[in-house]
Every structure is written in C-alpha cells, then in structure tokens.
Coordinates of C-alpha atoms in Angstrom, one line a residue:
M1108 CA -23.5 -11.9 10.4
K1109 CA -21.2 -12.6 7.4
P1110 CA -17.7 -11.1 7.5
S1111 CA -18.6 -8.9 4.6
D1112 CA -21.6 -7.4 6.6
H1113 CA -19.2 -5.9 9.2
P1114 CA -18.1 -2.5 7.9
L1115 CA -14.3 -1.9 7.8
T1116 CA -12.0 1.1 7.1
V1117 CA -8.7 0.4 5.3
L1118 CA -6.0 3.0 4.9
V1119 CA -4.1 2.8 1.6
I1120 CA -0.7 4.6 1.7
N1121 CA 1.3 5.3 -1.4
G1122 CA 4.8 6.7 -1.3
P1123 CA 6.9 8.9 -3.6
N1124 CA 6.5 9.2 -7.3
L1125 CA 3.3 7.0 -7.3
N1126 CA 1.4 10.2 -8.1
M1127 CA 3.2 10.0 -11.5
L1128 CA 1.8 6.6 -12.4
G1129 CA 0.7 6.4 -16.0
K1130 CA 3.5 8.8 -17.0
R1131 CA 6.5 7.2 -15.3
E1132 CA 7.9 4.1 -16.8
P1133 CA 4.6 2.7 -18.0
E1134 CA 6.4 -0.4 -19.3
I1135 CA 7.2 -1.3 -15.6
Y1136 CA 4.3 0.3 -13.7
G1137 CA 1.5 0.3 -16.3
R1138 CA -0.7 3.0 -17.8
D1139 CA -3.2 3.4 -14.9
T1140 CA -2.9 6.5 -12.8
L1141 CA -3.0 6.6 -9.1
D1142 CA -6.4 8.2 -9.4
D1143 CA -7.5 5.1 -11.4
I1144 CA -6.2 2.8 -8.8
N1145 CA -7.8 4.7 -6.0
A1146 CA -11.2 4.8 -7.7
D1147 CA -11.0 1.1 -8.6
L1148 CA -10.1 0.2 -5.0
A1149 CA -12.9 2.4 -3.5
A1150 CA -15.5 0.7 -5.8
F1151 CA -14.1 -2.8 -5.1
G1152 CA -14.0 -2.1 -1.4
A1153 CA -17.6 -0.8 -1.4
G1154 CA -18.7 -4.2 -2.7
M1155 CA -17.2 -5.7 0.5
N1156 CA -18.5 -3.1 2.9
I1157 CA -15.0 -1.5 3.2
T1158 CA -14.3 2.2 3.2
V1159 CA -11.0 2.9 1.5
D1160 CA -9.1 5.9 2.7
C1161 CA -6.2 6.7 0.2
F1162 CA -3.2 8.9 1.0
Q1163 CA -0.1 9.6 -1.1
S1164 CA 2.9 11.7 -0.4
N1165 CA 6.4 12.2 -1.7
Y1166 CA 7.5 13.1 1.8
E1167 CA 8.5 10.5 4.3
G1168 CA 7.4 12.5 7.3
A1169 CA 3.9 13.0 5.9
L1170 CA 3.6 9.2 5.4
V1171 CA 4.8 8.6 8.9
E1172 CA 2.3 11.1 10.3
R1173 CA -0.6 9.6 8.4
I1174 CA 0.2 6.1 9.6
Q1175 CA 0.4 7.5 13.2
Q1176 CA -3.0 9.3 12.8
A1177 CA -4.6 6.0 11.7
M1178 CA -4.0 4.4 15.1
G1179 CA -7.2 3.0 16.4
Q1180 CA -9.1 4.3 13.3
V1181 CA -8.6 1.6 10.7
H1182 CA -9.0 -2.1 10.4
G1183 CA -6.0 -2.6 8.1
I1184 CA -3.3 -0.8 6.1
I1185 CA -2.2 -1.4 2.5
I1186 CA 1.1 0.3 1.9
N1187 CA 3.2 0.8 -1.2
P1188 CA 6.1 2.7 0.3
A1189 CA 7.7 3.0 -3.2
A1190 CA 11.3 4.1 -2.9
Y1191 CA 11.0 4.3 0.9
T1192 CA 10.6 0.5 0.8
H1193 CA 14.3 0.1 0.8
T1194 CA 15.4 2.9 3.1
S1195 CA 12.7 4.0 5.7
V1196 CA 13.2 2.9 9.2
A1197 CA 10.7 5.7 10.2
I1198 CA 7.9 4.2 8.1
R1199 CA 8.7 0.7 9.5
D1200 CA 8.6 2.0 13.0
A1201 CA 5.3 3.8 12.5
L1202 CA 3.7 0.6 11.2
L1203 CA 4.9 -1.2 14.3
L1204 CA 2.4 1.0 16.2
H1205 CA -0.5 -0.9 14.6
T1206 CA -2.0 -4.3 15.6
V1207 CA -4.1 -4.5 12.4
P1208 CA -3.1 -6.4 9.3
V1209 CA -0.6 -4.5 7.1
I1210 CA -0.1 -5.6 3.5
E1211 CA 2.9 -4.3 1.5
V1212 CA 2.1 -3.9 -2.2
H1213 CA 4.4 -3.3 -5.1
L1214 CA 3.2 -2.9 -8.7
S1215 CA 6.4 -4.4 -10.1
N1216 CA 8.2 -7.5 -8.9
I1217 CA 11.0 -5.8 -6.8
Y1218 CA 12.9 -9.1 -6.8
K1219 CA 13.3 -9.1 -10.5
R1220 CA 14.7 -5.6 -10.6
E1221 CA 17.9 -3.9 -9.4
E1222 CA 19.6 -5.6 -6.5
F1223 CA 19.0 -2.6 -4.2
R1224 CA 15.3 -3.1 -4.6
H1225 CA 15.4 -6.6 -3.2
H1226 CA 15.4 -5.5 0.4
S1227 CA 12.3 -4.1 2.0
M1228 CA 12.4 -2.3 5.4
V1229 CA 8.7 -2.9 5.6
S1230 CA 8.4 -6.6 4.9
G1231 CA 9.7 -7.6 8.4
V1232 CA 6.7 -5.9 10.1
A1233 CA 4.0 -6.5 7.4
T1234 CA 1.5 -9.2 7.6
G1235 CA 2.1 -10.0 4.0
Q1236 CA 3.6 -8.8 0.8
I1237 CA 2.3 -8.7 -2.8
A1238 CA 4.7 -7.9 -5.6
G1239 CA 4.6 -7.9 -9.4
L1240 CA 0.8 -8.2 -10.0
G1241 CA 0.2 -4.6 -11.0
I1242 CA -2.9 -2.9 -9.7
Q1243 CA -4.5 -6.3 -9.0
G1244 CA -2.1 -6.4 -6.0
Y1245 CA -4.1 -3.7 -4.3
R1246 CA -7.4 -5.6 -4.8
L1247 CA -5.8 -8.8 -3.4
A1248 CA -4.5 -6.9 -0.4
L1249 CA -8.0 -5.5 0.3
T1250 CA -9.5 -9.0 0.0
A1251 CA -6.9 -10.4 2.4
I1252 CA -7.6 -7.7 5.0
R1253 CA -11.4 -8.4 4.6
N1254 CA -10.7 -12.1 5.3
M1255 CA -8.5 -11.3 8.3
A1256 CA -10.9 -8.9 9.9

C-alpha cells in the first residue's frame, strides 16, 4: 500500500482575525478568504486521501478545546495561531497532548515584521514551521503530514 492509499484526517486550526482574510491587510495576507483557503485545502487533501477538518475561532479557549477534542482522532494538526502565536501558553500546552505531527503555518513571514511577532509560543512544540509563503504554506504543511504519516 502506498502512503497516499492510507486515509488520514488532519485538523486545521486558524486563530483570531483569520476569518477576516481578504479584507484585512490584503497587502500582507493576500486577497484569498479563509473559505477559499479551506476549500483549496480540502480539495488538495482529497487528492492525497486526506480528510481536512477546518476550525477557526477568535477565542483562545475555543481553540484549546478543539485541539483537546482532536486527541486520538487526527493524524496531524496544521495550526495558524495568528495573534495567539506570540502569547498563548494554553494553546502550546494543548498541542503537547498530541503525538501526531503539528505544523505551524503563517501566511506572512513573521520574522520580517514587528519585533514582537518574532517569538512563537508554538514553535517549540511544533514538528515544523512554515512562514511567509501565503496560502501555499497550508498545502506544504498538508504534504509534510502526509509524508510523515
């Protein structure tokens, strides 16, 4: 059996303000909406026999709860914690509950932006990080999880 024959489920978590993609600072984040990204990722994943489960919230507790609920249910997690990247010990700790690959994704290159964005609370527990490649970063993360599964 080829790796792509084995069905996987990947949870995609998006944090605060990502529901405003396409409207919020398109010169930084692009013109694609979160719905565009989710649809693209679902179609891309289907081609690799991956079910993509997308979740977005502006609330830290809701993100933590969804990460907890995924325990034992998913083969990998893609997370763009957005503003919580730099502040959330709670999200970091929730991710520690998982033994599956966790890929941190950022649409913009957080290391070319304001100094406070250079530190990620998540990167220390993530399997890998992709930053600055726009929506392509989500596809790369999904491919990476497929290759690790």
